[in-house]
CSV table of C-alpha atoms and ligand atoms in Angstrom, one decimal:
chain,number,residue,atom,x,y,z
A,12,UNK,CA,94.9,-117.6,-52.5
A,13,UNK,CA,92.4,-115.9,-54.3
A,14,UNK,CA,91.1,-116.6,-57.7
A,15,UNK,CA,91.1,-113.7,-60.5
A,16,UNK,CA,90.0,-114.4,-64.0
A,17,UNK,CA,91.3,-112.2,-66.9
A,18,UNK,CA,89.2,-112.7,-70.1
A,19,UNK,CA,90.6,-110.0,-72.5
A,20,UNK,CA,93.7,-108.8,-72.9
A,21,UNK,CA,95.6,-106.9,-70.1
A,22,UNK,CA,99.4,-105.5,-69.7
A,23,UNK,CA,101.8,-108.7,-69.5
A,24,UNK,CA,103.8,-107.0,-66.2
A,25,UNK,CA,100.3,-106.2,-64.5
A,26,UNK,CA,99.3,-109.7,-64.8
A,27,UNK,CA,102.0,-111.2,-63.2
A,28,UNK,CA,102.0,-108.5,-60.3
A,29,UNK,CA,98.7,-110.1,-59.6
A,30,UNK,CA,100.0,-113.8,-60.0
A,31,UNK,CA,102.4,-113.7,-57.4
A,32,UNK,CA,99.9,-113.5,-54.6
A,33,UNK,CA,96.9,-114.6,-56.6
A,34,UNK,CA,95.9,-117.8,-58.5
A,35,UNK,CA,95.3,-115.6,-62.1
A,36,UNK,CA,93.8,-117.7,-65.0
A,37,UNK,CA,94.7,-115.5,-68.0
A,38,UNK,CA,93.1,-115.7,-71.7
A,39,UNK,CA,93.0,-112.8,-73.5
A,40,UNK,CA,90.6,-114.9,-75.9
A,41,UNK,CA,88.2,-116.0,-73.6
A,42,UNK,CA,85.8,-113.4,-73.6
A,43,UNK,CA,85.0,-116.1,-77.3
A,44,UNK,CA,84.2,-118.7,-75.3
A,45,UNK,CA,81.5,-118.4,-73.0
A,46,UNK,CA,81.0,-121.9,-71.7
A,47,UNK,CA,84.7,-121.9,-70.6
A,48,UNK,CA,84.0,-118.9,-69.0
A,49,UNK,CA,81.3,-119.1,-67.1
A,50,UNK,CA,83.0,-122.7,-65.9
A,51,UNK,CA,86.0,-120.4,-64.6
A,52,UNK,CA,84.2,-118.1,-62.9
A,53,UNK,CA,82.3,-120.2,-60.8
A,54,UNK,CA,84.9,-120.2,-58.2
A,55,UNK,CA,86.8,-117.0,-59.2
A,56,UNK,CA,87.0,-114.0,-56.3
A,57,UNK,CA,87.6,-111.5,-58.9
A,58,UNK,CA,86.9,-110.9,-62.6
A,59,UNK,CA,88.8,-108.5,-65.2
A,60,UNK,CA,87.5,-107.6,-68.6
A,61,UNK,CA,87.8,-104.8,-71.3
A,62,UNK,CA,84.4,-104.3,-73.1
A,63,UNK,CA,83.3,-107.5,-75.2
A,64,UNK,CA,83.0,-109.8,-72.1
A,65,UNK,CA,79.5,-109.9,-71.5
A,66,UNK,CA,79.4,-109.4,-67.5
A,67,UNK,CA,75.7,-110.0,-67.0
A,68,UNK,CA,73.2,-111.9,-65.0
A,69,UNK,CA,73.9,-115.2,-65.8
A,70,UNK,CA,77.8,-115.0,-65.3
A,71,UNK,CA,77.8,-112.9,-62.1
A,72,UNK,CA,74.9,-114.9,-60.4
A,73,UNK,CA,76.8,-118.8,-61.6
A,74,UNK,CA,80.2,-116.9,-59.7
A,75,UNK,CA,79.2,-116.9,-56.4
A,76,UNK,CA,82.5,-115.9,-54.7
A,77,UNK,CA,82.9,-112.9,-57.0
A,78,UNK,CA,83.4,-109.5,-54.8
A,79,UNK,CA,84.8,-107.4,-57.9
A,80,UNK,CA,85.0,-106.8,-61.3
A,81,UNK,CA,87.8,-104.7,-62.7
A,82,UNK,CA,87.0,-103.1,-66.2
A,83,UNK,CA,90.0,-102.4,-68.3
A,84,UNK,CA,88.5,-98.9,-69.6
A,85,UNK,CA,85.8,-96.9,-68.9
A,86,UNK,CA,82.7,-98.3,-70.6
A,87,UNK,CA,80.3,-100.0,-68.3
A,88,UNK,CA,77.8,-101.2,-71.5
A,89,UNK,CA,78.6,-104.6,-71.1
A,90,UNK,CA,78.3,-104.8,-67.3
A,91,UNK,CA,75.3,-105.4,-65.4
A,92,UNK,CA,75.7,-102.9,-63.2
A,93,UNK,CA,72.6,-102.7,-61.4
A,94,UNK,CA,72.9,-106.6,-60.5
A,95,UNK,CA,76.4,-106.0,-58.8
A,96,UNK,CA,75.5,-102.8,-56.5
A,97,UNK,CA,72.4,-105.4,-55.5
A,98,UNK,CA,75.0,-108.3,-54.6
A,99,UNK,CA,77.9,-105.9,-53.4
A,100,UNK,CA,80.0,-106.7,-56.3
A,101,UNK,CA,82.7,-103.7,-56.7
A,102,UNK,CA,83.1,-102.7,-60.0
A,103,UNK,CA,86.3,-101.0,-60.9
A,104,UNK,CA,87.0,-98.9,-63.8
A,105,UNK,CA,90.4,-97.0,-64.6
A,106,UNK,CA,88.6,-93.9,-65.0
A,107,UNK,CA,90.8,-91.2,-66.5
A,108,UNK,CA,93.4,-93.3,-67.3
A,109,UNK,CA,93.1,-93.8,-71.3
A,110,UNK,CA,91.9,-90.2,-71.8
A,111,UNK,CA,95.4,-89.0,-73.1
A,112,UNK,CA,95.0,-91.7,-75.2
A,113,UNK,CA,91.5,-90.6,-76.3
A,114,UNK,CA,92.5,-87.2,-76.7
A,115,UNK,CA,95.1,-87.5,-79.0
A,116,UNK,CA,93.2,-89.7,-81.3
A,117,UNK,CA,90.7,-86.8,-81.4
A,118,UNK,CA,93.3,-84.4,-82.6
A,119,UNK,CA,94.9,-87.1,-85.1
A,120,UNK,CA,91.2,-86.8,-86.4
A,121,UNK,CA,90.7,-83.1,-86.8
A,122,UNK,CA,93.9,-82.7,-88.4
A,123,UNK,CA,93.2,-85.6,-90.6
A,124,UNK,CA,90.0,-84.1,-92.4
A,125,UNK,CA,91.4,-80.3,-91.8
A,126,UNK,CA,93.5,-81.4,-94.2
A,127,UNK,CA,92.3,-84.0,-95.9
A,128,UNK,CA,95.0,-86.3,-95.5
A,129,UNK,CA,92.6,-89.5,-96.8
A,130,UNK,CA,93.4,-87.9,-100.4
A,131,UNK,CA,97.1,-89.1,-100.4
A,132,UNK,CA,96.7,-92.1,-101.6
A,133,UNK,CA,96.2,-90.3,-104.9
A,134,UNK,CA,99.4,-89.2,-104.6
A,135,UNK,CA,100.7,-92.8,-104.1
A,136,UNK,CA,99.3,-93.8,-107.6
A,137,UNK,CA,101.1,-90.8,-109.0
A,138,UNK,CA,98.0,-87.9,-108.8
A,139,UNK,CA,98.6,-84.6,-107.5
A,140,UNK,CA,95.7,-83.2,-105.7
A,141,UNK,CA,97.2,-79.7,-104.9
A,142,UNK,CA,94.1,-77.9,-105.2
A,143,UNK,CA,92.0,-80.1,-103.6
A,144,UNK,CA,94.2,-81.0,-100.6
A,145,UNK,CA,94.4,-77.5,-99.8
A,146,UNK,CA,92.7,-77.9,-96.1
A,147,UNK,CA,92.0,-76.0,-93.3
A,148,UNK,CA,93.5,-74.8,-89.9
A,149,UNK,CA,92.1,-76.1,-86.5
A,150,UNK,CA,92.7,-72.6,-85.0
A,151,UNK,CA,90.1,-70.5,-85.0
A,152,UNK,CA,87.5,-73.1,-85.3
A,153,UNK,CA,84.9,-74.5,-83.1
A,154,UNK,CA,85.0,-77.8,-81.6
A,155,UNK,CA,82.0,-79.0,-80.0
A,156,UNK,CA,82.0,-82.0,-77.6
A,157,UNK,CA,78.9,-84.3,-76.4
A,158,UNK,CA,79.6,-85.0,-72.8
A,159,UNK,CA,82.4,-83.7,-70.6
A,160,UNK,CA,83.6,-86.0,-68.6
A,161,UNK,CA,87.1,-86.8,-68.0
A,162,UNK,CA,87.9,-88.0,-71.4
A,163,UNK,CA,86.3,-84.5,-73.4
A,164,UNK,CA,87.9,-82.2,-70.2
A,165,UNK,CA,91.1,-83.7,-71.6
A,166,UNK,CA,90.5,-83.0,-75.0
A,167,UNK,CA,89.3,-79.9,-74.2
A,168,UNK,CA,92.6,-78.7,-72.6
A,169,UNK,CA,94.5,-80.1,-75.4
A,170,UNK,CA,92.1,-78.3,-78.4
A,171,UNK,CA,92.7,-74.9,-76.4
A,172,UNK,CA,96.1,-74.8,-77.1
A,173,UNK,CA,95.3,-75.4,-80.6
A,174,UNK,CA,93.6,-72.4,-80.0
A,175,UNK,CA,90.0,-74.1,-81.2
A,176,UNK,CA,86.8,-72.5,-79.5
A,177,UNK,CA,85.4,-75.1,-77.1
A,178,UNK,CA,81.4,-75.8,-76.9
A,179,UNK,CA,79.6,-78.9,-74.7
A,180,UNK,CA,76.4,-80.3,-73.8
A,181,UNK,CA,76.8,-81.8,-70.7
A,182,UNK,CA,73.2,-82.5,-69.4
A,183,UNK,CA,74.6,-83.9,-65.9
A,184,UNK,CA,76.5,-80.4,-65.2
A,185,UNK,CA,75.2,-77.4,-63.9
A,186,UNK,CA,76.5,-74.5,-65.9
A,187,UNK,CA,77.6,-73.0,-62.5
A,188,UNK,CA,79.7,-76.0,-62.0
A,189,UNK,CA,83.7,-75.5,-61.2
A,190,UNK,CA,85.2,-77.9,-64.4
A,191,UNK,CA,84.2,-75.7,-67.2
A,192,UNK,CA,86.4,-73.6,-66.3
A,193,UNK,CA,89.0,-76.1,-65.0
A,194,UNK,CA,89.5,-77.6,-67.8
A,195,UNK,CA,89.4,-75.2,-70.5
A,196,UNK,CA,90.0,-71.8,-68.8
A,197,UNK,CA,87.7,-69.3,-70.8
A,198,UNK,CA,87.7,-71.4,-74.1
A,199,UNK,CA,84.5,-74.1,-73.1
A,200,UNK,CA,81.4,-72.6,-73.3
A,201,UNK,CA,78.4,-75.1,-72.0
A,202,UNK,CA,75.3,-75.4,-74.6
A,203,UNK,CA,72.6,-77.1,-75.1
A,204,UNK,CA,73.2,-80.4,-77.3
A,205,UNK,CA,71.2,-78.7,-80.6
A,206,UNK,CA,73.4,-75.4,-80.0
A,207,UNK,CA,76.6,-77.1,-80.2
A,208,UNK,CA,75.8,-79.2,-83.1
A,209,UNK,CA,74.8,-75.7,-84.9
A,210,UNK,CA,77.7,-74.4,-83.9
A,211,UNK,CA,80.7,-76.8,-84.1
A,212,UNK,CA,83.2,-77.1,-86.6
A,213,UNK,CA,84.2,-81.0,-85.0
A,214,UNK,CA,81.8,-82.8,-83.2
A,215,UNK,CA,83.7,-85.4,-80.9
A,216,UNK,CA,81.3,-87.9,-79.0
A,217,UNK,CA,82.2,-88.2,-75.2
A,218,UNK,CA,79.2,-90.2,-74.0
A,219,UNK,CA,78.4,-93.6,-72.5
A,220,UNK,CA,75.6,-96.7,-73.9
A,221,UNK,CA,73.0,-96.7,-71.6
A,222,UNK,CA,69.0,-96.2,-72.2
A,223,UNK,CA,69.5,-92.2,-72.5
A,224,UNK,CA,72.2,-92.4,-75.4
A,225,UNK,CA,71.0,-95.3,-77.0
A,226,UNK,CA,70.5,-94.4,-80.8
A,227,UNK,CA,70.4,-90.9,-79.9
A,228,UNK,CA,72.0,-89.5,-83.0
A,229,UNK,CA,69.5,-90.2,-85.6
A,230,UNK,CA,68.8,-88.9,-88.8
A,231,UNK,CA,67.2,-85.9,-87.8
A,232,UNK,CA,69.6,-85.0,-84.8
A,233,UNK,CA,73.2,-85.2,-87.6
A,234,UNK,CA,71.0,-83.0,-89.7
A,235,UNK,CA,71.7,-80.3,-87.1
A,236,UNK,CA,75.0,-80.6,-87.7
A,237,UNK,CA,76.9,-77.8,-89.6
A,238,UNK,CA,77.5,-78.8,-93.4
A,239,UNK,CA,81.1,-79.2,-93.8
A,240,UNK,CA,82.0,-80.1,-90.2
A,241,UNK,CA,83.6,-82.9,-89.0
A,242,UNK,CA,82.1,-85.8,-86.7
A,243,UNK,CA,84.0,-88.4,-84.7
A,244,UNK,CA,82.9,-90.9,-82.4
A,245,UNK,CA,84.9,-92.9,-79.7
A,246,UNK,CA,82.4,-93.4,-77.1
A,247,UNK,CA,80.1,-96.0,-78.2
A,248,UNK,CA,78.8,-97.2,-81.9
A,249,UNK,CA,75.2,-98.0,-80.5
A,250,UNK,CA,74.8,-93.8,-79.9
A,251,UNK,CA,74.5,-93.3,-83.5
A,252,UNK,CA,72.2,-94.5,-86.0
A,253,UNK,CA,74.9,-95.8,-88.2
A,254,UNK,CA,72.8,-96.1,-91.6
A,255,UNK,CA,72.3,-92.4,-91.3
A,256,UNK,CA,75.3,-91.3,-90.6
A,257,UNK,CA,76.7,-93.0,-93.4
A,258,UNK,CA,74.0,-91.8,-96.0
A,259,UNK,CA,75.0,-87.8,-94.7
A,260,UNK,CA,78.8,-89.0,-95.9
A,261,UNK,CA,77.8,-90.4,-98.8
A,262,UNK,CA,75.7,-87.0,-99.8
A,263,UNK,CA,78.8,-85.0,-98.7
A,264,UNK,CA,77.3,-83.1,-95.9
A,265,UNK,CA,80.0,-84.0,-93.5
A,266,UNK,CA,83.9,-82.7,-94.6
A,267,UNK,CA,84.7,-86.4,-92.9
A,268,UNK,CA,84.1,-88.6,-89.9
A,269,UNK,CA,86.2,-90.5,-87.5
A,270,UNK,CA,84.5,-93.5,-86.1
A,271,UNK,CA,86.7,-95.6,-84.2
A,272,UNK,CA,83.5,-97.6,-82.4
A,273,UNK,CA,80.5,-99.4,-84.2
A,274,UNK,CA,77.2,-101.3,-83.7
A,275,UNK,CA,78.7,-104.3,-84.1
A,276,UNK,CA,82.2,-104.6,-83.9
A,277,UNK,CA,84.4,-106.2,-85.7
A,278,UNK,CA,82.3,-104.8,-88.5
A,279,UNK,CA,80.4,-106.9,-90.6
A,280,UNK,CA,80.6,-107.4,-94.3
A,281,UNK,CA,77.4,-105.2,-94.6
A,282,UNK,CA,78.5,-102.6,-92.5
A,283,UNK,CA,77.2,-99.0,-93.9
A,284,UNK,CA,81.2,-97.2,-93.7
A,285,UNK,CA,82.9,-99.8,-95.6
A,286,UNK,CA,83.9,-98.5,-99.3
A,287,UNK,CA,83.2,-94.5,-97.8
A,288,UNK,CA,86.3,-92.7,-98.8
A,289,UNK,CA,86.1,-89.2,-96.4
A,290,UNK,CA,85.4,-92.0,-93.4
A,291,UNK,CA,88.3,-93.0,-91.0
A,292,UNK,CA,87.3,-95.8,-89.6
A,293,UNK,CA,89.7,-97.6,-86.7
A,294,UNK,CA,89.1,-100.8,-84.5
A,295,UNK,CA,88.6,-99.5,-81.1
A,296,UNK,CA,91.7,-98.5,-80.4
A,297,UNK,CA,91.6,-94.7,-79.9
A,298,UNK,CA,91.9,-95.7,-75.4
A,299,UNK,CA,94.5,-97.8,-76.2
A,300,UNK,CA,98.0,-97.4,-76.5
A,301,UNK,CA,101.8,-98.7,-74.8
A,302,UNK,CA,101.3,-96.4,-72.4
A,303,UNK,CA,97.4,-96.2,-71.3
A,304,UNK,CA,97.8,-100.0,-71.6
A,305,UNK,CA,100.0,-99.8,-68.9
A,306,UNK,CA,98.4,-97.2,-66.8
A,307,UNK,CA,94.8,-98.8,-67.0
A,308,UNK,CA,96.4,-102.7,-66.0
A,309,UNK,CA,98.5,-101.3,-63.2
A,310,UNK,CA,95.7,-99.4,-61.8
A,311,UNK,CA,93.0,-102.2,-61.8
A,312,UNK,CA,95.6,-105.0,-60.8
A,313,UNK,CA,96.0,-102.4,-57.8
A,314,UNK,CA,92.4,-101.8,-57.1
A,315,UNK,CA,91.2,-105.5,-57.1
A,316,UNK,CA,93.9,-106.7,-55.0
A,317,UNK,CA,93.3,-104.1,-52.5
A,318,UNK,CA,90.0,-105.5,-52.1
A,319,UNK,CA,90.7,-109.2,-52.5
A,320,UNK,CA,93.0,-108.4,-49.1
A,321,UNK,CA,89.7,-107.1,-47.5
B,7,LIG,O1,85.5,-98.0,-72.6
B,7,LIG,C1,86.7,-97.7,-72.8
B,7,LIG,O2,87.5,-97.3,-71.9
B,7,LIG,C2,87.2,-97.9,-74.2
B,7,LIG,O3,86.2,-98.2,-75.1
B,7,LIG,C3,88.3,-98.9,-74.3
B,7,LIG,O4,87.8,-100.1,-73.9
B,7,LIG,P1,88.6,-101.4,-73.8
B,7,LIG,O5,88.7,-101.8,-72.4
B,7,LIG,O6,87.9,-102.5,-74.6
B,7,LIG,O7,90.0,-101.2,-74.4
């Protein structure tokens, strides 16, 4: 029997597909207590996280049996990487599985500010902000996306049949490469990254952490940014300079933003969105739903048995 340690949360049917041939030690809360879980991975063959266990040095070289770690999403921030190709650990991700999920949290978002949706709660306590709440259509405008992988190629196929322009910076794809095309037919135009933030109507953040992204939206970079337009992030909250962002809200230079990651998450009392009225701010849940729950366990609990059985 192999050992497989689950530290986060992961779909209750996948998990027990894995106990019946495995020994499984489940807590979706133990990603919170890192003495119990380096104590339980000592001896584990296999680990399986989302993104707040810390999968680093210390853990990976006290779990000497470990051959894989499955990642419950796509994000590879909080996995030291570079140590498993060195020690042949596998690292599995469920790489276009929660982009559905992504993409239609993106949509949610334009609609919400095209129509500035945040201003019913006036009507709750009785207002009637007619004038005000008259919005704006998606068609016709121009979305811009920061990275095209699978997640903004999804996004992208959805916006075109909203009939949105489509514009992307991807700095790892030729603009002779195949997927431009694929995945948005004429409507995705590649740019540079200063282009499409001149251009776009939405700017929708498709990138991972790592030392090139870090902090790469500061001040100066939203400034490019058209006034008026609207900015969401659900890649990472350590690609934006947070304070920044937030002061452009609070001046009005943004119609609204949708940040569904942050710098620290959960968010801290100080955090610079709280009390912002055109911000939509979610907890990390724009991957995650019934359904990419489902398809993301199933398709790690399948990978990292396959290579438990050698
Ligand atoms: O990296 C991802 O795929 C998303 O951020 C979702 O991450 P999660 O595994 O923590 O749900």
């Amino acid at each position: 029997m192999k050992k497989i340690v689950i530290s986060e949360f992961m779909d209750e049917s996948a998990v027990l597909e894995l106990s019946r041939n495995n020994t499984v030690v489940y807590d979706k809360n133990l990603f919170q207590n890192r003495e119990e879980l380096l104590h339980v991975c000592k001896d584990a063959d296999a680990v399986i996280v989302r993104n707040k266990t810390q999968v680093d040095q210390e853990l990976l070289s006290a779990a000497v049996k470990m051959k894989a770690v499955g990642r419950l999403g796509v994000g590879l921030d909080n996995i030291d990487t570079e140590y498993c190709e060195k020690h042949a650990v596998s690292v599995i991700t469920a790489r276009g599985a929660n982009s559905i999920s992504v993409a239609e949290y993106v949509l949610t978002g334009i609609f919400y500010f095209s129509r500035q949706y945040y201003l019913t709660t006036q009507v709750k306590s009785g207002a009637w902000p007619r004038e005000r709440m008259i919005g704006s259509e998606a068609a016709g405008k121009t979305l811009g996306l920061i990275g095209f992988g699978d997640i903004a190629r999804t996004v992208a196929k959805k916006a075109s049949c909203l009939d949105m322009d489509i514009v992307a910076y991807d700095p790892y794809l030729k603009e002779t490469d195949a997927v431009w095309k694929e995945y948005g037919g004429s409507a995705v135009k590649p740019c540079s990254l200063e282009e499409v933030l001149r251009q776009a109507d939405v700017v929708s953040l498709h990138i991972p952490l790592c030392p090139e992204t870090k902090n790469l939206f500061t001040a100066s970079l939203l400034e490019k940014t058209k006034k008026g337009s609207i900015f969401i992030n659900s890649s990472r909250g350590g690609v934006v300079d947070e304070n920044a962002l937030a002061q452009l809200l609070k001046k009005g230079h943004f119609k609204g933003a949708v940040l569904d990651v942050f710098a620290n998450e959960p968010l801290e009392a100080e955090n610079p969105f709280i009390g912002i009225e055109n911000c939509l701010l979610t907890p990390h849940i724009a991957g995650v739903t019934e359904e990419s729950n489902a398809r993301i366990s199933s398709l790690i609990a399948r990978e990292i048995s396959k290579i438990l059985q050698g």
